[in-house]
Structure formats: C-alpha cells, structure tokens
Short mmCIF file of C-alpha atoms in Angstrom, two decimals:
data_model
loop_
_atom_site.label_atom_id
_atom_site.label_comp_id
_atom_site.label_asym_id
_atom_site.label_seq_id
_atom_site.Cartn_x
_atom_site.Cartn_y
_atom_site.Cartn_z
CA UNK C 1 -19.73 3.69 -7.15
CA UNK C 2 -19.07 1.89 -3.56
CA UNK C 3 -21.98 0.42 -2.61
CA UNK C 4 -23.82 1.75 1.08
CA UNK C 5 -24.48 -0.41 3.54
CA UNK C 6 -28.30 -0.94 3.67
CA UNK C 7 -29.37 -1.48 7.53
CA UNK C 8 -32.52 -3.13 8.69
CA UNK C 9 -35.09 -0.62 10.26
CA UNK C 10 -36.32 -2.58 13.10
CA UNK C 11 -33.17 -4.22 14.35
CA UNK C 12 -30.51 -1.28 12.86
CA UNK C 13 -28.63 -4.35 11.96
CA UNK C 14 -26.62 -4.69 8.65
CA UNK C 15 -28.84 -6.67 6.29
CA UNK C 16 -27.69 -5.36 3.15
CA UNK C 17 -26.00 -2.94 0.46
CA UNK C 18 -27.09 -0.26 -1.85
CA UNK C 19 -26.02 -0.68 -5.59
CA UNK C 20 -26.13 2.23 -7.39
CA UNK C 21 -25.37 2.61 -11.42
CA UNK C 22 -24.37 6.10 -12.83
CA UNK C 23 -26.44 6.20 -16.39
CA UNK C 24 -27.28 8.32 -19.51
CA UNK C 25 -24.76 11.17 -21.33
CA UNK C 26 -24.11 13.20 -18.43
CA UNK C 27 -23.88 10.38 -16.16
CA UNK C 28 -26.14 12.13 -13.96
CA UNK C 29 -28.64 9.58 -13.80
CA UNK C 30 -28.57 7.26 -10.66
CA UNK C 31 -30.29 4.07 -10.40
CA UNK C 32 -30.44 2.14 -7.49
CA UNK C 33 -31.27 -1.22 -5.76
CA UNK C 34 -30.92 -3.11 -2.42
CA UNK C 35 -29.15 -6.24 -2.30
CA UNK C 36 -29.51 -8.02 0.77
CA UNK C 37 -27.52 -11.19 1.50
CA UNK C 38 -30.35 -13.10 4.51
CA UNK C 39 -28.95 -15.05 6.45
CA UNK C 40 -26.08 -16.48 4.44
CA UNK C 41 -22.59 -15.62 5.78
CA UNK C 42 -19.71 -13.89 4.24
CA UNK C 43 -16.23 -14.27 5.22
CA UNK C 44 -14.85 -10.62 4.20
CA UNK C 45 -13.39 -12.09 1.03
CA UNK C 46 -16.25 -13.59 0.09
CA UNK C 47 -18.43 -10.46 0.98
CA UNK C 48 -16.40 -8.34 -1.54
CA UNK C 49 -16.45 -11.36 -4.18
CA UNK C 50 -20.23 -11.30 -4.12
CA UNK C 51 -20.60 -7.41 -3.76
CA UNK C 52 -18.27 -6.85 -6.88
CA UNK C 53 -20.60 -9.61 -8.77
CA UNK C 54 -24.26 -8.18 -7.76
CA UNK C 55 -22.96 -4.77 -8.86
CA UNK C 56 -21.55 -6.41 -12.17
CA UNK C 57 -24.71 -7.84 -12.71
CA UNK C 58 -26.87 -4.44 -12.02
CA UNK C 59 -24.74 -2.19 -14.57
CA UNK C 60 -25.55 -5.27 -17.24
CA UNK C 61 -29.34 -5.54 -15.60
CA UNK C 62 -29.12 -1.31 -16.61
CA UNK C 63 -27.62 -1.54 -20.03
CA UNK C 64 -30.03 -3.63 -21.17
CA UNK C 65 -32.99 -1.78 -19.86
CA UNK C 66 -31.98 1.57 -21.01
CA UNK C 67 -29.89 0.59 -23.72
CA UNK C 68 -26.43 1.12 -24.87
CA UNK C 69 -25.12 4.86 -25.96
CA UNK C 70 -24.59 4.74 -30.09
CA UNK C 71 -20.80 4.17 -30.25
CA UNK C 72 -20.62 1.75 -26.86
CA UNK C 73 -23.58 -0.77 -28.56
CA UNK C 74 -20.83 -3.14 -30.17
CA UNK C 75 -18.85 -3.18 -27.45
CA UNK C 76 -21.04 -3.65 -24.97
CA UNK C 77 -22.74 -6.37 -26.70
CA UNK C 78 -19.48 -8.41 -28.13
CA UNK C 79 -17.46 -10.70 -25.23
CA UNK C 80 -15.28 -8.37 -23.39
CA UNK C 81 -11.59 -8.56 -24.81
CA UNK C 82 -8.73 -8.82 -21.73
CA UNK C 83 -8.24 -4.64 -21.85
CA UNK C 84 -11.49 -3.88 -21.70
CA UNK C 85 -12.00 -7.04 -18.44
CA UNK C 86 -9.15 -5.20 -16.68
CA UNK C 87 -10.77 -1.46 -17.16
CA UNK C 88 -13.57 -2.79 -15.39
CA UNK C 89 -12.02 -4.94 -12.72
CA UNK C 90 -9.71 -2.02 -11.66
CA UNK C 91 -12.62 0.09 -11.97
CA UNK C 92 -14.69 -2.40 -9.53
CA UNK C 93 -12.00 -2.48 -7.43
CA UNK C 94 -11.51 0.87 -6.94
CA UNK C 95 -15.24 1.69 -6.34
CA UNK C 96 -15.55 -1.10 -3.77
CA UNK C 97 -12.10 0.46 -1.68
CA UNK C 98 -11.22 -3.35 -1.19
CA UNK C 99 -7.96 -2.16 -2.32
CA UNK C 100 -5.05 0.64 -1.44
CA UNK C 101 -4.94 3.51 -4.26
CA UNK C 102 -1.68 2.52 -4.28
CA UNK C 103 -2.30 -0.96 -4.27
CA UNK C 104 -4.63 -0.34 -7.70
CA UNK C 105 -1.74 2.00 -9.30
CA UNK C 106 0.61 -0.52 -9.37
CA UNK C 107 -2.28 -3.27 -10.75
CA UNK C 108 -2.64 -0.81 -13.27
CA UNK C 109 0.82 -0.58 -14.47
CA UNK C 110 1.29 -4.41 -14.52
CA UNK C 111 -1.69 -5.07 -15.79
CA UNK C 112 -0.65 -2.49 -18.62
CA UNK C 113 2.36 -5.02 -19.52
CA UNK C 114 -0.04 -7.87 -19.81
CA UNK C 115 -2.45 -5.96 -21.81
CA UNK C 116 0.12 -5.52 -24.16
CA UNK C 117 0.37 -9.30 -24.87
CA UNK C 118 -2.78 -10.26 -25.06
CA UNK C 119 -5.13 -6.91 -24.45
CA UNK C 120 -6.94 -8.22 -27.85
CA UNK C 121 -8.30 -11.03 -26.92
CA UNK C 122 -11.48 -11.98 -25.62
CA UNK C 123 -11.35 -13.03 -22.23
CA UNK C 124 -13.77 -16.33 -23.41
CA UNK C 125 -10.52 -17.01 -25.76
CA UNK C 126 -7.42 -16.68 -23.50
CA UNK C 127 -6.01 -20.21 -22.58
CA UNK C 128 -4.13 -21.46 -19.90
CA UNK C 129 -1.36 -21.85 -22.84
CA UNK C 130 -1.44 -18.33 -23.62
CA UNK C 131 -1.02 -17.69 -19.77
CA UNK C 132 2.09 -19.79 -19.95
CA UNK C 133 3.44 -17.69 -22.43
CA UNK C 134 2.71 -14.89 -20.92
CA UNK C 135 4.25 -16.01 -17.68
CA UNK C 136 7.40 -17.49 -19.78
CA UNK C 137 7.38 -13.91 -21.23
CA UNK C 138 7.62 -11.94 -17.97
CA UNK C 139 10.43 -14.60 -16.48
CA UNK C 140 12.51 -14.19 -19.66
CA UNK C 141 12.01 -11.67 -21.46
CA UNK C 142 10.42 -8.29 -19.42
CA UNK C 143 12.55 -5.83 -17.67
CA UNK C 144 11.63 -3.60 -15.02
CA UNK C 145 10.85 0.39 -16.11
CA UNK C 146 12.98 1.53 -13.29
CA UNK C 147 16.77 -0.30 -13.55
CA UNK C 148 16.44 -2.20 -17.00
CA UNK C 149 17.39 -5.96 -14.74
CA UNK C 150 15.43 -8.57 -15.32
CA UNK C 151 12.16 -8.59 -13.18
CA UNK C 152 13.00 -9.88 -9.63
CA UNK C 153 11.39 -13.19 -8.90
CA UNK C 154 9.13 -11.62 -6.08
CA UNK C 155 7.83 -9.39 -8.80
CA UNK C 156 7.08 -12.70 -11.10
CA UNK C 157 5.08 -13.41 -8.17
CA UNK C 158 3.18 -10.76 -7.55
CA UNK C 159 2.12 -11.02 -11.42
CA UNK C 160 1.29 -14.34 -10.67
CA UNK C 161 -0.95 -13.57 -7.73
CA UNK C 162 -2.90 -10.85 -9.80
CA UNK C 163 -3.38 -13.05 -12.70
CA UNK C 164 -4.96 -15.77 -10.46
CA UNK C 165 -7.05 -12.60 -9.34
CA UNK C 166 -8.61 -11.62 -12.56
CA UNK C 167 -9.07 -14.21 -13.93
CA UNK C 168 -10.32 -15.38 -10.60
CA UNK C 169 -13.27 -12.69 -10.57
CA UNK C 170 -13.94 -12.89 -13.91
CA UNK C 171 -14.84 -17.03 -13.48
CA UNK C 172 -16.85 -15.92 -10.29
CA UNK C 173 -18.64 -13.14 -12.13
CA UNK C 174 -19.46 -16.13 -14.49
CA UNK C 175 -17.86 -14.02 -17.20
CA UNK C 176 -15.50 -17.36 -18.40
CA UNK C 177 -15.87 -21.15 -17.33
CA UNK C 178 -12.89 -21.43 -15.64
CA UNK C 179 -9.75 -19.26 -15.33
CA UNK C 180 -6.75 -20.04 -17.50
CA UNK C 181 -4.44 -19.42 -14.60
CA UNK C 182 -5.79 -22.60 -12.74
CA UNK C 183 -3.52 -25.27 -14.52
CA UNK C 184 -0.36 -23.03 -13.46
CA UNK C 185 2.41 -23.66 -10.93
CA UNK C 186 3.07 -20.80 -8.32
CA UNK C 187 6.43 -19.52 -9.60
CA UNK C 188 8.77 -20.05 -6.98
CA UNK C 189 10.44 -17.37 -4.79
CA UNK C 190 13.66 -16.98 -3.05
CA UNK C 191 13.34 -13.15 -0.50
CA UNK C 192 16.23 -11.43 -1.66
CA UNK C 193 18.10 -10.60 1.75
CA UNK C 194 17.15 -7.31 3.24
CA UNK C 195 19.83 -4.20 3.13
CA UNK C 196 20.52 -2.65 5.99
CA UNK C 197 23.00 -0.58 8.04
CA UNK C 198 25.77 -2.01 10.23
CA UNK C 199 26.08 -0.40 13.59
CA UNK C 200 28.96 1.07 12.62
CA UNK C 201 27.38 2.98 9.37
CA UNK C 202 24.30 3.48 11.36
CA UNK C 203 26.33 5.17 14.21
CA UNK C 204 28.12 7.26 11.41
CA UNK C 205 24.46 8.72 9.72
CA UNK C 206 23.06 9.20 12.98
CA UNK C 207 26.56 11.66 13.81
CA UNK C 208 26.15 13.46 10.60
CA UNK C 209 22.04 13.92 11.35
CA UNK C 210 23.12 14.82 14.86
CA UNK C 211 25.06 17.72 13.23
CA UNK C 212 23.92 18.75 10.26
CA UNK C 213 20.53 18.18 9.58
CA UNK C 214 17.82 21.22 9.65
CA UNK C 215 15.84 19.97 12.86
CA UNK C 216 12.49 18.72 11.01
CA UNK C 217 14.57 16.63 8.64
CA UNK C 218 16.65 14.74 11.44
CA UNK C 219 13.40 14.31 13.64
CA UNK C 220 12.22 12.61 10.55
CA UNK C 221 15.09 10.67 9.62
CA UNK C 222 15.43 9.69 13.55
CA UNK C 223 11.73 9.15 13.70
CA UNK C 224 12.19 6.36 10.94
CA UNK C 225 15.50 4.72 11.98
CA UNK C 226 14.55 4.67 15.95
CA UNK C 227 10.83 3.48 15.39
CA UNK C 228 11.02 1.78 11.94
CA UNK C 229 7.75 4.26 10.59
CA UNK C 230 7.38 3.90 6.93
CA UNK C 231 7.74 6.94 4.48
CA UNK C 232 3.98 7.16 4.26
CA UNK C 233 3.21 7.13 8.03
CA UNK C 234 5.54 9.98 8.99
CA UNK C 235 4.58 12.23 6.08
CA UNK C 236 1.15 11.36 7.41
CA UNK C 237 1.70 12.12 11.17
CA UNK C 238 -0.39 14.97 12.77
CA UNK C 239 0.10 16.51 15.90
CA UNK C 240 -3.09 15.19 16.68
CA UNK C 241 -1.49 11.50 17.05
CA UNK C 242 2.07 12.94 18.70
CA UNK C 243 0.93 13.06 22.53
CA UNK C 244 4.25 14.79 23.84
CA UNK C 245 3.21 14.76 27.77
CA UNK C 246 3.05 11.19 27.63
CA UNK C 247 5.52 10.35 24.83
CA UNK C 248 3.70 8.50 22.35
CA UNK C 249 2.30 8.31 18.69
CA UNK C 250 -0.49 6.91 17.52
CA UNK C 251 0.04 5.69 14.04
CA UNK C 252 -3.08 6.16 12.24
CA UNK C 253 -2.94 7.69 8.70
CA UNK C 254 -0.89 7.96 6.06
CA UNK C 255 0.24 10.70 3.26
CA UNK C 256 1.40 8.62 -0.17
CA UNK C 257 2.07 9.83 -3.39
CA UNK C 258 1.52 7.69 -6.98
CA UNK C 259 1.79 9.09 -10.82
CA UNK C 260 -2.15 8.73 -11.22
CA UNK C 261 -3.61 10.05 -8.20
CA UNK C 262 -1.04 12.45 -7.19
CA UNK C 263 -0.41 13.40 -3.60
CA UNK C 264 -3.35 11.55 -1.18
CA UNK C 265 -3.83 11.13 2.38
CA UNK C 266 -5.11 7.21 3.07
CA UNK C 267 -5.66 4.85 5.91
CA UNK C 268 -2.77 2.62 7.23
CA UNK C 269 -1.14 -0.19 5.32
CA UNK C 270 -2.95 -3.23 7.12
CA UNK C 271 -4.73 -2.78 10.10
CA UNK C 272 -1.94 -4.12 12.49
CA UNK C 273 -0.33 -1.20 10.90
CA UNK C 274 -2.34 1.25 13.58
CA UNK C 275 -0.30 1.07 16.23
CA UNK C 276 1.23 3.50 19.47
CA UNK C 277 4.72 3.96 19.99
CA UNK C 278 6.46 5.15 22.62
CA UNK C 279 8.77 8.50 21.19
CA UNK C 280 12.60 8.22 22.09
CA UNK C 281 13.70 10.15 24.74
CA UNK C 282 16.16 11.92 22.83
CA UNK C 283 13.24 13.04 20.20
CA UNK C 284 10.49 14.89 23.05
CA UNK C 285 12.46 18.00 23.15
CA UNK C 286 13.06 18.19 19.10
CA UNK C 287 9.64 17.29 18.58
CA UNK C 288 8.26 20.24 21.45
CA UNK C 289 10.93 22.77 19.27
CA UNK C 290 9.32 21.69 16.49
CA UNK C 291 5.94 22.08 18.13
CA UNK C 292 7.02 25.36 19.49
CA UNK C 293 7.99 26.76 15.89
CA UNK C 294 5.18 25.86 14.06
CA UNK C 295 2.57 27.62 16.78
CA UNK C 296 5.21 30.54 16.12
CA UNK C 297 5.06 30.98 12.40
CA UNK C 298 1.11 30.47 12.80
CA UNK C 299 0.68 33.09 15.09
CA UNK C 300 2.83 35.30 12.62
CA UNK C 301 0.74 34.26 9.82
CA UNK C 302 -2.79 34.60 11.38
CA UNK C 303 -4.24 34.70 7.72
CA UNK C 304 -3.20 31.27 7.12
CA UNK C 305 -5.20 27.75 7.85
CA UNK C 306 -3.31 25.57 10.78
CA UNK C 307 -1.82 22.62 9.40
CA UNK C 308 -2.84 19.87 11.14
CA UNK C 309 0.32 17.50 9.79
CA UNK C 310 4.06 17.37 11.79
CA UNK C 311 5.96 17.93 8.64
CA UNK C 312 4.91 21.04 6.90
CA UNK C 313 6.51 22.73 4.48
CA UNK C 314 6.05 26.28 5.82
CA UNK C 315 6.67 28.04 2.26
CA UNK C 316 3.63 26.11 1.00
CA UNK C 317 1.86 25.76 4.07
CA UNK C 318 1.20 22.34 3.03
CA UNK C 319 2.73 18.96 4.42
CA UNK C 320 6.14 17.71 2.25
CA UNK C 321 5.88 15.66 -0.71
CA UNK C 322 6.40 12.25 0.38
CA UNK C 323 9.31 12.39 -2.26
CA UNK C 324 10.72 15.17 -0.44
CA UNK C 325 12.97 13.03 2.12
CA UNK C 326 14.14 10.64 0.18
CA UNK C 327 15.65 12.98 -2.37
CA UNK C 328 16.98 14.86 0.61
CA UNK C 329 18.11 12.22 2.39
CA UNK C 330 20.39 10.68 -0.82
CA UNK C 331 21.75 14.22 -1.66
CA UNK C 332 22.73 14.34 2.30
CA UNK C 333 24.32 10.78 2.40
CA UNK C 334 26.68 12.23 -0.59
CA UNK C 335 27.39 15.59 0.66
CA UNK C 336 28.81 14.05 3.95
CA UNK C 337 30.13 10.34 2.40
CA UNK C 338 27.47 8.20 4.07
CA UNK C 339 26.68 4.79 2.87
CA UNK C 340 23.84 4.56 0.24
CA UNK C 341 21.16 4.24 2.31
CA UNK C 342 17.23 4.77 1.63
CA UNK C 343 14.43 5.69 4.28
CA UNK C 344 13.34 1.94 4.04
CA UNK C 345 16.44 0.68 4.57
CA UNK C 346 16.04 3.00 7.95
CA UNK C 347 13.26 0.86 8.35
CA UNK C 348 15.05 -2.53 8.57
CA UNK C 349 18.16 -1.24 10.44
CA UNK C 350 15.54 -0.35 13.39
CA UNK C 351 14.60 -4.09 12.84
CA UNK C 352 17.64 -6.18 12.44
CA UNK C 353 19.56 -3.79 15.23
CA UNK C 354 16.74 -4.70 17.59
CA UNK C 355 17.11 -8.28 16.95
CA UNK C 356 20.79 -8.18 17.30
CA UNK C 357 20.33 -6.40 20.66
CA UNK C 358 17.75 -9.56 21.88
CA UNK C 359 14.18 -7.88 21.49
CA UNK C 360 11.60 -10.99 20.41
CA UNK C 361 10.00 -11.47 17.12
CA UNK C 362 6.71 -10.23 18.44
CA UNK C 363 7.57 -7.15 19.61
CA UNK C 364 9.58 -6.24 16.78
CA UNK C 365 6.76 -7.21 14.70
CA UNK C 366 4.52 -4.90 17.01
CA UNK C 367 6.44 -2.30 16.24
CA UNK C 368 7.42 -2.42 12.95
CA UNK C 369 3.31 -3.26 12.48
CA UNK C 370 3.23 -6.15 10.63
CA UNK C 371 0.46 -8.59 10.54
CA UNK C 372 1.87 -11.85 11.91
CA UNK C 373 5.13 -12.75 13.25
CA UNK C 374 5.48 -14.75 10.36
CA UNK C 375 5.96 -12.02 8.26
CA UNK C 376 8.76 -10.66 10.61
CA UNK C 377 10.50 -13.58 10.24
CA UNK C 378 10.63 -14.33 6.58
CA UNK C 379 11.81 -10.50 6.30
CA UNK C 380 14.80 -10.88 8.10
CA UNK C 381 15.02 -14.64 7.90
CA UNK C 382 18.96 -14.34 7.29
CA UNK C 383 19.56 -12.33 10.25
CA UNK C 384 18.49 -14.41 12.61
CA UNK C 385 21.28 -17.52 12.49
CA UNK C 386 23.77 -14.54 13.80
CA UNK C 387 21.03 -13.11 16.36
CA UNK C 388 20.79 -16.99 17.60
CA UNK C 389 24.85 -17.16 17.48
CA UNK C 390 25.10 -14.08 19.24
CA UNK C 391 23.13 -15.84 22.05
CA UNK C 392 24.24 -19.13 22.31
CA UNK C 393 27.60 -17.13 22.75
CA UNK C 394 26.17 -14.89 25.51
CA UNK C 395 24.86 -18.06 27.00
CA UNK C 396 28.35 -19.94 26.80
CA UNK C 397 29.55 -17.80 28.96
CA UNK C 398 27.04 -17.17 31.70
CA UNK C 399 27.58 -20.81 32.21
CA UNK C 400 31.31 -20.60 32.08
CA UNK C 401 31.78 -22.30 28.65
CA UNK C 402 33.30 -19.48 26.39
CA UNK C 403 37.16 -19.56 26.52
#
C-alpha cells in the first residue's frame, strides 16, 4: 500500500510517512507504523529509495511477528529467487506510484524475458557473469514480440537501465552485497533517426483530413500534427482544459491504455509535460462545432451522465479507446494513398517542420513538453545540420553572398 504522509501536529509540517501492511487470510488486517525521517534530507530519489526499504523492512518486521500462512512458510523463509525479487519490486513500485502504470507494464514484460533466464535463482546467487550472459543473450539472441527484428539497441538499453535498477534496490534493501550489474559496461546507443513527414506528404494528409475526415477525427489528427500532443494527452483532453474564448489548452491529464490495466486515466508524462498551448486558428471554430454538438446530443439524451472528455464516443458515451485513432488513422492513410504515417510520427513532423521554419530549441521543446532542451536535441539531432544549412543560406543572402 502507498505509504501517507505523516505531518507534525504543531508545525503541520511533513515529518514523516505512514507504513501500513495488509495481513492475515482475508487480507483485511492492517497494521501500521510511522516512520519519520528527522532532520536528515532526501533528495526525491533518495526519499523513494528509503521509503521502499522501511516498508520492505515492516512487511518482514510483520511476518515474523504474526507468522507465515502454511504454504508461504518455505518461501518466505528461503532467500528470495530473481522471480519472486521482481514480484515484489514491481509490487513496491507500484504501491509507492514512483512509477507510470505504464511505465511498470512494460517492466513487467521485460522483466518477464529475464525471468525466464534466470527466474530460478536466488538473487544471493546471480553473478555479474550470469548478468553478462544475460545481457549477451538479449544483444544476440532475443527478438522483439511485436516485428520478430532483433531488439533495437535503445531497447538493450533500457534493459540495461532496469537491471542496474533491481538489482540496485535489492543491494540498498540490503537484500544482496552488491549488485551483479555493477562490473558492467553501459551498452552503447546510436538514436535511430526520427520518421517524419516531408512538407510535401504533410501538405498531402492535411488535404485529405481537410476533406474527408468526420470532424472529431481531423480535429484530432490536426490537434496532434499542429501542436505535437501525444496519443495519451488528446484522448485525455476535457473541455475543462480547452478554454475556446481565449484559445488555449491546458495539458494536464492523460487517457492510456496497456494489456494489464486496461483503459486508465493518469497524470502527464513528466511534469514539463503540463503545459498551455495556444489552439490554431483554423481549429476554434471545429473545436466550438464540436462543442456545440456534444451540448446537443446531451440535451437529447437528458438520461445520460455529461462526459467531461473532448473525444467521446457518443454510442458508448464514453471517451475513444486510445487505440481508436491510430487504427483509424492507418485504415485512412490507405483508403486515400497517404504515406505510412503514425500519430507519433504527427508528433515529430510538428517538431522538425518547426525547426525547419526557424523556431528555437526551447520553444519547440516547450511545446512539444519535454524536460530539457537536451532532450529536444538528441531527438532530432539529424535534422538540425539542414535547419543550420537552411540558415547560413538565408544569411548568405541578406548579406549579398548567395549567387
């Protein structure tokens, strides 16, 4: 369970958390404790390190003072094998919300693949050798579920990076000496370059939306190619956060969908993600039709709860899978012959045509809402040579250098 924050009585400052351990057959059984941290520090790493350790440490402090259930008593009292580590760890994680649902889904099916190599073994037996091989394994030999290729080298990476993780917590949670992952070399990574739309193919999907698109599905596709919103954030977008009179959106939630937890509604990516944008001008008027329809069919259908979401479904009365687009969106690029073209890839055309127009790293960043700058710029790092070209050029000639 997520621990509460525990807050001093005199000052009403934070001081502490509230552990709590769900016991007995039912489960029904709650027992509780304070931990309070003084007047030591916590960067908010650390703080979830340490939280994730003192509620460790309570669940074993319970099991040993009410003792084990029948069939769990050999378990619980042998080292914990690798499987049964990472059934707790995404477990911890997940009760702590230190980490997106989604985020833990996709732990939890590469963790799966490593469990399958060495789920048997204790955790006090796995060496860095065996981490090798495991890492030698997953360069060589795995494939990914969804194309059968060989597992991109970002993906090695991000394997790499969980690893270190685990095995991280489970050395500060004084489970294992030292983690096996420690005497490893960060696989290295070369970004694959970023797909996106020419002007010309953009120009020829945004003709064919112009014409033939039902109008929720082209403010949607629009939406995404004109302000570089991610799938999640505009099946998450309420009317609430679409301010029409003065033309802006407020970014703030997000609807995603994953194979164990189904459709979910969850906060924004990062927190630079929250953002405002300012709507097109070409979008107020769809988006007030839009508006104008939906206050229409509710007023029709008085026995019906308002939905508070932009993109409803209106036969369901409940906001579109976040599927629902994309499958659209490829069935429309083939009815009319557009270029394959995803509602990422949207995403990055907003970016690389903004950067070919002159915008500046930071705002594009701003917009697109990622953390740092940084990040912009390794994204799209093989754009910008031709951006820079494309200005030295322009610069050529206001000084009367071009031919």
């Amino acid at each position: 369970m997520k621990p509460a924050p525990y807050y001093s009585g005199k000052s009403g400052k934070l001081v502490g958390y509230v552990l709590r351990v769900y016991a007995g057959w039912d489960k029904k059984k709650t027992y509780s404790k304070v931990w309070k941290f003084g007047k030591k520090k916590y960067t908010g790493r650390q703080l979830r390190d340490e939280l994730a350790r003192q509620q460790f440490l309570f669940e074993e402090e319970i099991k040993e003072r009410i003792g084990p259930e029948p069939e769990l008593k050999e378990k619980i009292s042998a080292d914990y094998t690798f499987s049964e580590f990472v059934d707790y760890w995404l477990k911890t994680m997940s009760n702590l919300n230190s980490k997106k649902r989604n985020t833990i889904n996709t732990y939890r099916g590469r963790l799966k693949r490593v469990v399958e190599l060495i789920g048997d073994k204790k955790i006090t037996e796995i060496t860095t050798v065996d981490m090798i091989d495991t890492m030698v394994y997953l360069r060589t030999r795995a494939v990914s579920e969804k194309t059968g290729a060989a597992l991109a080298s970002k993906t090695i990476l991000e394997y790499y990076s969980l690893l270190k993780e685990v095995f991280g917590d489970a050395a500060k949670w004084k489970l294992i000496p030292e983690s096996p992952m420690d005497g490893i070399d960060r696989p290295r990574y070369k970004p694959e370059k970023v797909k996106a739309l020419s002007v010309a193919d953009a120009q020829r999907c945004v003709e064919a939306i112009q014409q033939y698109a039902p109008l929720g599905h082209k403010v949607y596709i629009m939406l995404a190619l004109l302000l570089g919103m991610r799938k999640g954030e505009l099946c998450g977008l309420k009317w609430k956060n679409a301010d029409l009179d003065k033309g802006v959106i407020r970014i703030e939630e997000t609807l995603l969908y994953n194979s164990h937890d189904g459709v979910f509604e969850e906060t924004t990516k990062t927190d630079s993600s929250r953002r405002t944008l300012c709507i097109p001008s070409s979008l107020v008027e769809p988006l007030k039709a839009m508006l104008e329809r939906r206050n229409k069919f509710y007023e029709d259908n008085p026995q019906l709860p308002v939905s508070e979401f932009v993109f409803v479904n209106h036969e369901t009365n409940k906001p579109y899978h976040p599927n629902h687009y994309l499958n659209w969106f490829e069935r429309f690029q083939k009815q009319y012959g557009l270029p394959h073209c995803t509602i990422h890839m949207l995403r990055h055309t907003k970016a690389t045509l903004s950067l070919a127009l002159g915008v500046d790293l930071k705002t594009v960043a701003g917009e697109l809402g990622h953390n740092q700058v940084s990040t912009t710029t390794d994204i799209y790092a093989d754009f910008l040579p031709d951006v820079a070209a494309n200005w030295t050029s322009k610069l050529e000639a206001q000084l009367g250098l071009g031919k």
